[in-house]
């Protein structure tokens, strides 16, 4: 697929997906949602890709829905808001069900849908000058893109409610202290740090990392007994991989393992 609104490059087992509408702070029009969703489908099918890095071009990560598309300033008919949101839902599910690690490098403000797409990723690194805004309430909407699902689970109900209702800007450092993201790094080294992390993940037993993701996803809904049963089932699967054998042999032979992602 030829992309107009994003870029996709693969290097050393890592697919880097870059939101590329910097003139509108990488806000999402429907074309960009469709392209990003297609890119996640493509990396799922590409055996060369063992980890994904998502970031934005320019000074922002993503300012959420393109509001000029949602409510055209020239008065042309508005698209149905439910249709817009359903378009995002496939993207969020594609990120969460991709059985490969997804690193998000939040290079600036992440607002509205942009904030929650970041939170859907597996490991979120943010620049020290980045911030997160659940901007929805400012325009009469509620957090979508999984915001009402991820936020209470990440930061607890009190903070989730305040973030959603006040729509305040949450600086990256505070997001880190609240357990919303994994780490904050100086903005000048964000992309290199995130790339190193994604490359490191791509050399790990990535089949096993995919199973970790499947188990963690299921833990949102399972009781302990069902989660224990799932762990046993997935461990059986992990135990049949070449990487498991390689990991144990490398340990026994006191050498560095060479994992292949199978
Ligand atoms: O239909 C639906 O809406 C349903 C879907 C909902 C999902 C959502 O994501 S709803 C939430 C939508 N997003 C927002 O409400 C955030 C809007 N943006 C802002 O509040 C601010 O831009 C930021 C806080 C993100 C950044 O502020 P600042 O001062 O750094 O930048 P700026 O000057 O506001 O923006 C720079 C340019 O980007 C500006 O264009 P200009 O004046 O240079 O021509 C601005 O209009 C444009 N821009 C920023 N955000 C959006 C946008 N254009 C379209 N849509 C945007 N969301």
Short mmCIF file of C-alpha atoms and ligand atoms in Angstrom, two decimals:
data_model
loop_
_atom_site.label_atom_id
_atom_site.label_comp_id
_atom_site.label_asym_id
_atom_site.label_seq_id
_atom_site.Cartn_x
_atom_site.Cartn_y
_atom_site.Cartn_z
CA UNK A 1 0.00 0.00 0.00
CA UNK A 2 1.21 3.53 -0.77
CA UNK A 3 0.89 5.61 2.36
CA UNK A 4 0.07 9.33 2.30
CA UNK A 5 -0.34 10.06 5.99
CA UNK A 6 2.11 7.71 7.69
CA UNK A 7 5.52 6.22 6.93
CA UNK A 8 6.52 2.58 7.40
CA UNK A 9 10.18 1.52 7.39
CA UNK A 10 11.64 -1.80 8.47
CA UNK A 11 15.18 -2.18 9.76
CA UNK A 12 16.83 -4.84 11.94
CA UNK A 13 13.53 -6.58 12.64
CA UNK A 14 11.78 -3.38 13.72
CA UNK A 15 8.93 -1.76 11.76
CA UNK A 16 8.91 1.96 12.47
CA UNK A 17 5.49 3.54 11.89
CA UNK A 18 5.52 7.34 11.87
CA UNK A 19 2.42 9.53 11.96
CA UNK A 20 3.22 12.09 9.28
CA UNK A 21 0.78 15.03 9.24
CA UNK A 22 2.96 17.42 11.30
CA UNK A 23 1.21 20.54 9.98
CA UNK A 24 -1.88 19.52 12.02
CA UNK A 25 0.10 17.92 14.86
CA UNK A 26 -0.43 14.46 13.30
CA UNK A 27 -4.16 14.61 14.01
CA UNK A 28 -6.07 11.66 12.56
CA UNK A 29 -8.19 11.97 9.47
CA UNK A 30 -9.92 8.81 8.30
CA UNK A 31 -7.16 8.17 5.73
CA UNK A 32 -4.53 8.12 8.45
CA UNK A 33 -6.59 5.79 10.65
CA UNK A 34 -7.04 3.39 7.71
CA UNK A 35 -3.35 3.51 6.79
CA UNK A 36 -2.18 2.88 10.34
CA UNK A 37 -4.61 0.02 10.72
CA UNK A 38 -3.40 -1.49 7.44
CA UNK A 39 0.22 -1.05 8.57
CA UNK A 40 -0.46 -3.02 11.76
CA UNK A 41 -2.10 -5.76 9.70
CA UNK A 42 0.89 -5.80 7.35
CA UNK A 43 3.46 -6.05 10.16
CA UNK A 44 1.44 -8.86 11.76
CA UNK A 45 1.87 -10.88 8.56
CA UNK A 46 5.54 -10.00 8.01
CA UNK A 47 7.85 -12.59 9.59
CA UNK A 48 10.80 -10.22 9.24
CA UNK A 49 9.13 -7.81 11.67
CA UNK A 50 9.61 -8.86 15.28
CA UNK A 51 8.85 -5.54 17.00
CA UNK A 52 7.07 -2.29 16.14
CA UNK A 53 7.92 1.30 17.00
CA UNK A 54 5.18 3.94 16.74
CA UNK A 55 6.03 7.65 16.82
CA UNK A 56 5.07 11.02 15.37
CA UNK A 57 6.81 13.48 13.07
CA UNK A 58 7.50 17.03 14.23
CA UNK A 59 6.74 18.60 17.58
CA UNK A 60 3.67 16.53 18.51
CA UNK A 61 2.92 12.84 18.79
CA UNK A 62 -0.74 13.21 17.82
CA UNK A 63 -3.51 15.75 18.53
CA UNK A 64 -6.32 13.20 18.21
CA UNK A 65 -9.16 13.37 15.72
CA UNK A 66 -8.71 15.95 12.95
CA UNK A 67 -11.40 18.36 14.08
CA UNK A 68 -11.60 20.00 10.65
CA UNK A 69 -12.69 16.65 9.26
CA UNK A 70 -15.07 15.95 12.17
CA UNK A 71 -16.81 19.32 11.84
CA UNK A 72 -15.91 20.87 8.46
CA UNK A 73 -15.47 24.63 8.98
CA UNK A 74 -17.05 25.32 5.55
CA UNK A 75 -20.38 23.88 6.69
CA UNK A 76 -20.31 20.76 4.48
CA UNK A 77 -22.17 17.81 6.09
CA UNK A 78 -20.51 16.30 9.13
CA UNK A 79 -19.56 12.63 9.13
CA UNK A 80 -21.30 10.43 11.70
CA UNK A 81 -19.24 10.56 14.89
CA UNK A 82 -20.02 6.91 15.70
CA UNK A 83 -18.59 5.86 12.32
CA UNK A 84 -15.42 7.83 13.02
CA UNK A 85 -14.98 6.16 16.40
CA UNK A 86 -15.69 2.69 15.00
CA UNK A 87 -12.87 3.30 12.53
CA UNK A 88 -10.49 3.76 15.45
CA UNK A 89 -11.74 0.66 17.24
CA UNK A 90 -10.23 -1.66 14.63
CA UNK A 91 -6.91 0.12 15.06
CA UNK A 92 -6.88 -0.27 18.85
CA UNK A 93 -7.77 -3.96 18.55
CA UNK A 94 -5.07 -4.42 15.90
CA UNK A 95 -2.46 -3.01 18.32
CA UNK A 96 -3.66 -5.03 21.30
CA UNK A 97 -3.98 -8.33 19.41
CA UNK A 98 -0.71 -8.02 17.48
CA UNK A 99 1.45 -10.73 19.06
CA UNK A 100 4.62 -8.68 18.66
CA UNK A 101 5.83 -5.98 21.07
CA UNK A 102 4.76 -2.44 20.21
CA UNK A 103 6.91 0.40 21.58
CA UNK A 104 5.46 3.91 21.46
CA UNK A 105 7.78 6.93 21.45
CA UNK A 106 5.64 9.90 22.48
CA UNK A 107 7.64 12.76 21.05
CA UNK A 108 5.36 15.64 22.09
CA UNK A 109 1.76 16.27 23.01
CA UNK A 110 -0.57 13.26 22.79
CA UNK A 111 -4.18 14.48 22.92
CA UNK A 112 -7.56 12.78 22.56
CA UNK A 113 -7.33 9.70 20.37
CA UNK A 114 -3.58 10.31 20.20
CA UNK A 115 -3.21 9.83 23.96
CA UNK A 116 -5.20 6.62 24.00
CA UNK A 117 -3.51 5.08 20.96
CA UNK A 118 -0.23 5.58 22.84
CA UNK A 119 -1.70 3.88 25.92
CA UNK A 120 -2.78 0.91 23.78
CA UNK A 121 0.88 0.18 23.00
CA UNK A 122 2.93 -2.26 25.08
CA UNK A 123 5.81 -0.08 26.23
CA UNK A 124 5.40 3.70 26.22
CA UNK A 125 8.43 5.98 26.35
CA UNK A 126 7.87 9.73 26.39
CA UNK A 127 10.10 12.72 25.81
CA UNK A 128 10.57 14.89 28.90
CA UNK A 129 8.67 17.70 27.18
CA UNK A 130 5.76 15.46 26.07
CA UNK A 131 2.33 15.50 27.68
CA UNK A 132 -0.97 13.64 27.63
CA UNK A 133 -4.38 15.30 27.38
CA UNK A 134 -7.73 13.51 27.53
CA UNK A 135 -9.00 16.44 25.46
CA UNK A 136 -12.45 14.96 24.80
CA UNK A 137 -14.38 16.64 27.63
CA UNK A 138 -13.30 20.06 26.34
CA UNK A 139 -15.44 19.49 23.26
CA UNK A 140 -18.32 17.62 24.88
CA UNK A 141 -17.09 14.09 24.15
CA UNK A 142 -15.90 11.18 26.28
CA UNK A 143 -12.57 9.37 26.04
CA UNK A 144 -12.65 6.81 23.24
CA UNK A 145 -9.96 4.67 21.60
CA UNK A 146 -10.05 2.56 24.77
CA UNK A 147 -9.46 5.50 27.12
CA UNK A 148 -12.24 4.47 29.50
CA UNK A 149 -10.74 0.95 29.51
CA UNK A 150 -7.00 1.64 29.80
CA UNK A 151 -7.01 4.67 32.10
CA UNK A 152 -8.68 3.22 35.21
CA UNK A 153 -6.57 0.09 34.87
CA UNK A 154 -3.33 2.07 34.55
CA UNK A 155 -3.82 4.91 37.02
CA UNK A 156 -6.87 3.93 39.12
CA UNK A 157 -10.41 5.24 39.02
CA UNK A 158 -9.82 8.53 40.89
CA UNK A 159 -7.08 9.72 38.55
CA UNK A 160 -8.81 8.32 35.46
CA UNK A 161 -11.99 10.23 36.30
CA UNK A 162 -10.11 13.46 36.95
CA UNK A 163 -8.09 13.16 33.74
CA UNK A 164 -11.22 12.44 31.71
CA UNK A 165 -13.42 15.14 33.26
CA UNK A 166 -10.89 17.94 33.69
CA UNK A 167 -9.06 17.27 30.40
CA UNK A 168 -5.94 18.80 31.95
CA UNK A 169 -2.52 18.46 30.40
CA UNK A 170 -0.58 15.71 32.22
CA UNK A 171 3.18 16.20 31.84
CA UNK A 172 5.17 13.07 30.91
CA UNK A 173 6.98 13.03 34.25
CA UNK A 174 3.67 12.95 36.15
CA UNK A 175 2.36 10.23 33.79
CA UNK A 176 5.44 8.21 34.73
CA UNK A 177 4.91 8.77 38.46
CA UNK A 178 1.28 7.65 38.06
CA UNK A 179 2.30 4.40 36.33
CA UNK A 180 0.66 5.40 33.05
CA UNK A 181 3.83 4.97 30.98
CA UNK A 182 7.11 3.07 31.22
CA UNK A 183 9.76 5.80 31.10
CA UNK A 184 10.64 9.41 30.32
CA UNK A 185 13.86 10.35 28.52
CA UNK A 186 15.37 13.64 27.32
CA UNK A 187 13.63 14.64 24.10
CA UNK A 188 16.91 14.72 22.14
CA UNK A 189 17.49 11.00 22.71
CA UNK A 190 13.89 9.73 22.62
CA UNK A 191 13.96 8.22 19.13
CA UNK A 192 17.38 6.58 19.58
CA UNK A 193 16.37 5.19 22.98
CA UNK A 194 13.06 3.85 21.66
CA UNK A 195 14.77 2.39 18.58
CA UNK A 196 17.38 0.62 20.75
CA UNK A 197 14.59 -0.75 22.94
CA UNK A 198 12.57 -1.99 19.95
CA UNK A 199 15.72 -3.57 18.42
CA UNK A 200 16.48 -5.26 21.71
CA UNK A 201 12.94 -6.66 21.83
CA UNK A 202 13.27 -7.84 18.21
CA UNK A 203 16.21 -10.06 19.19
CA UNK A 204 14.32 -11.67 22.08
CA UNK A 205 12.12 -14.80 21.92
CA UNK A 206 9.37 -12.83 20.21
CA UNK A 207 6.94 -15.75 19.96
CA UNK A 208 7.08 -15.87 23.75
CA UNK A 209 6.66 -12.09 23.97
CA UNK A 210 3.49 -12.45 21.88
CA UNK A 211 2.20 -15.05 24.33
CA UNK A 212 2.98 -12.70 27.23
CA UNK A 213 0.81 -10.11 25.51
CA UNK A 214 -2.01 -12.60 24.98
CA UNK A 215 -1.92 -13.60 28.67
CA UNK A 216 -1.81 -10.00 29.91
CA UNK A 217 -4.71 -9.05 27.61
CA UNK A 218 -6.79 -11.91 29.00
CA UNK A 219 -5.96 -10.97 32.61
CA UNK A 220 -8.23 -7.90 32.34
CA UNK A 221 -11.23 -10.21 32.39
CA UNK A 222 -10.18 -13.56 33.87
CA UNK A 223 -10.50 -14.64 37.47
CA UNK A 224 -7.42 -16.26 39.02
CA UNK A 225 -8.43 -19.84 38.20
CA UNK A 226 -9.02 -19.06 34.52
CA UNK A 227 -5.79 -17.05 34.30
CA UNK A 228 -3.79 -19.91 35.86
CA UNK A 229 -5.32 -22.32 33.32
CA UNK A 230 -4.45 -19.95 30.49
CA UNK A 231 -0.88 -19.60 31.74
CA UNK A 232 -0.50 -23.38 31.70
CA UNK A 233 -1.94 -23.58 28.16
CA UNK A 234 0.28 -20.79 26.82
CA UNK A 235 3.34 -22.12 28.65
CA UNK A 236 2.81 -25.43 26.85
CA UNK A 237 2.86 -23.49 23.57
CA UNK A 238 5.95 -21.47 24.60
CA UNK A 239 7.68 -24.67 25.69
CA UNK A 240 7.34 -26.06 22.16
CA UNK A 241 9.20 -23.14 20.54
CA UNK A 242 12.73 -23.35 19.21
CA UNK A 243 13.52 -20.25 21.27
CA UNK A 244 12.72 -22.01 24.54
CA UNK A 245 15.16 -24.79 23.70
CA UNK A 246 17.74 -22.25 22.59
CA UNK A 247 17.30 -20.16 25.75
CA UNK A 248 17.79 -23.14 28.05
CA UNK A 249 20.71 -24.53 26.04
CA UNK A 250 22.42 -21.14 25.95
CA UNK A 251 22.04 -20.91 29.72
CA UNK A 252 23.49 -24.39 30.23
CA UNK A 253 26.36 -23.74 27.82
CA UNK A 254 27.03 -20.29 29.32
CA UNK A 255 26.72 -18.50 25.96
CA UNK A 256 24.57 -15.75 24.46
CA UNK A 257 21.32 -17.13 23.00
CA UNK A 258 20.41 -16.60 19.34
CA UNK A 259 16.63 -16.33 19.26
CA UNK A 260 14.71 -16.63 16.00
CA UNK A 261 11.15 -15.76 17.04
CA UNK A 262 9.78 -19.27 16.59
O1 LIG B 1 -15.66 13.12 15.53
C1 LIG B 1 -14.96 13.08 16.53
O2 LIG B 1 -14.33 14.05 16.93
C2 LIG B 1 -14.85 11.76 17.30
C3 LIG B 1 -13.50 11.37 17.59
C4 LIG B 1 -12.89 11.73 18.72
C5 LIG B 1 -11.50 11.39 19.03
C6 LIG B 1 -10.72 12.61 19.51
O3 LIG B 1 -9.50 12.52 19.41
S1 LIG B 1 -11.52 13.95 20.14
C7 LIG B 1 -10.20 15.03 20.60
C8 LIG B 1 -9.70 15.83 19.43
N1 LIG B 1 -8.51 16.57 19.73
C9 LIG B 1 -8.52 17.71 20.43
O4 LIG B 1 -9.54 18.19 20.90
C10 LIG B 1 -7.18 18.42 20.58
C11 LIG B 1 -7.18 19.70 19.76
N2 LIG B 1 -5.89 20.33 19.81
C12 LIG B 1 -5.45 21.02 20.87
O5 LIG B 1 -6.10 21.12 21.90
C13 LIG B 1 -4.11 21.68 20.73
O6 LIG B 1 -3.80 21.78 19.38
C14 LIG B 1 -2.96 20.90 21.45
C15 LIG B 1 -3.16 21.03 22.97
C16 LIG B 1 -2.94 19.43 21.04
C17 LIG B 1 -1.61 21.54 21.06
O7 LIG B 1 -1.67 22.94 21.28
P1 LIG B 1 -0.55 23.90 20.64
O8 LIG B 1 -0.83 25.26 21.18
O9 LIG B 1 0.78 23.30 20.88
O10 LIG B 1 -0.79 23.83 19.05
P2 LIG B 1 -1.95 24.56 18.20
O11 LIG B 1 -1.52 25.93 17.82
O12 LIG B 1 -3.26 24.43 18.91
O13 LIG B 1 -2.02 23.63 16.91
C18 LIG B 1 -1.09 23.74 15.84
C19 LIG B 1 -1.84 23.53 14.55
O14 LIG B 1 -2.39 22.21 14.53
C20 LIG B 1 -3.01 24.50 14.41
O15 LIG B 1 -3.17 24.79 13.04
P3 LIG B 1 -2.72 26.22 12.46
O16 LIG B 1 -3.40 27.27 13.29
O17 LIG B 1 -1.22 26.25 12.61
O18 LIG B 1 -3.16 26.20 11.03
C21 LIG B 1 -4.17 23.66 14.90
O19 LIG B 1 -5.40 24.07 14.36
C22 LIG B 1 -3.79 22.31 14.35
N3 LIG B 1 -4.44 21.25 15.14
C23 LIG B 1 -4.14 20.86 16.39
N4 LIG B 1 -4.95 19.89 16.78
C24 LIG B 1 -5.78 19.65 15.76
C25 LIG B 1 -5.45 20.51 14.70
N5 LIG B 1 -6.12 20.51 13.54
C26 LIG B 1 -7.14 19.63 13.42
N6 LIG B 1 -7.49 18.77 14.39
C27 LIG B 1 -6.85 18.73 15.57
N7 LIG B 1 -7.19 17.85 16.53
#
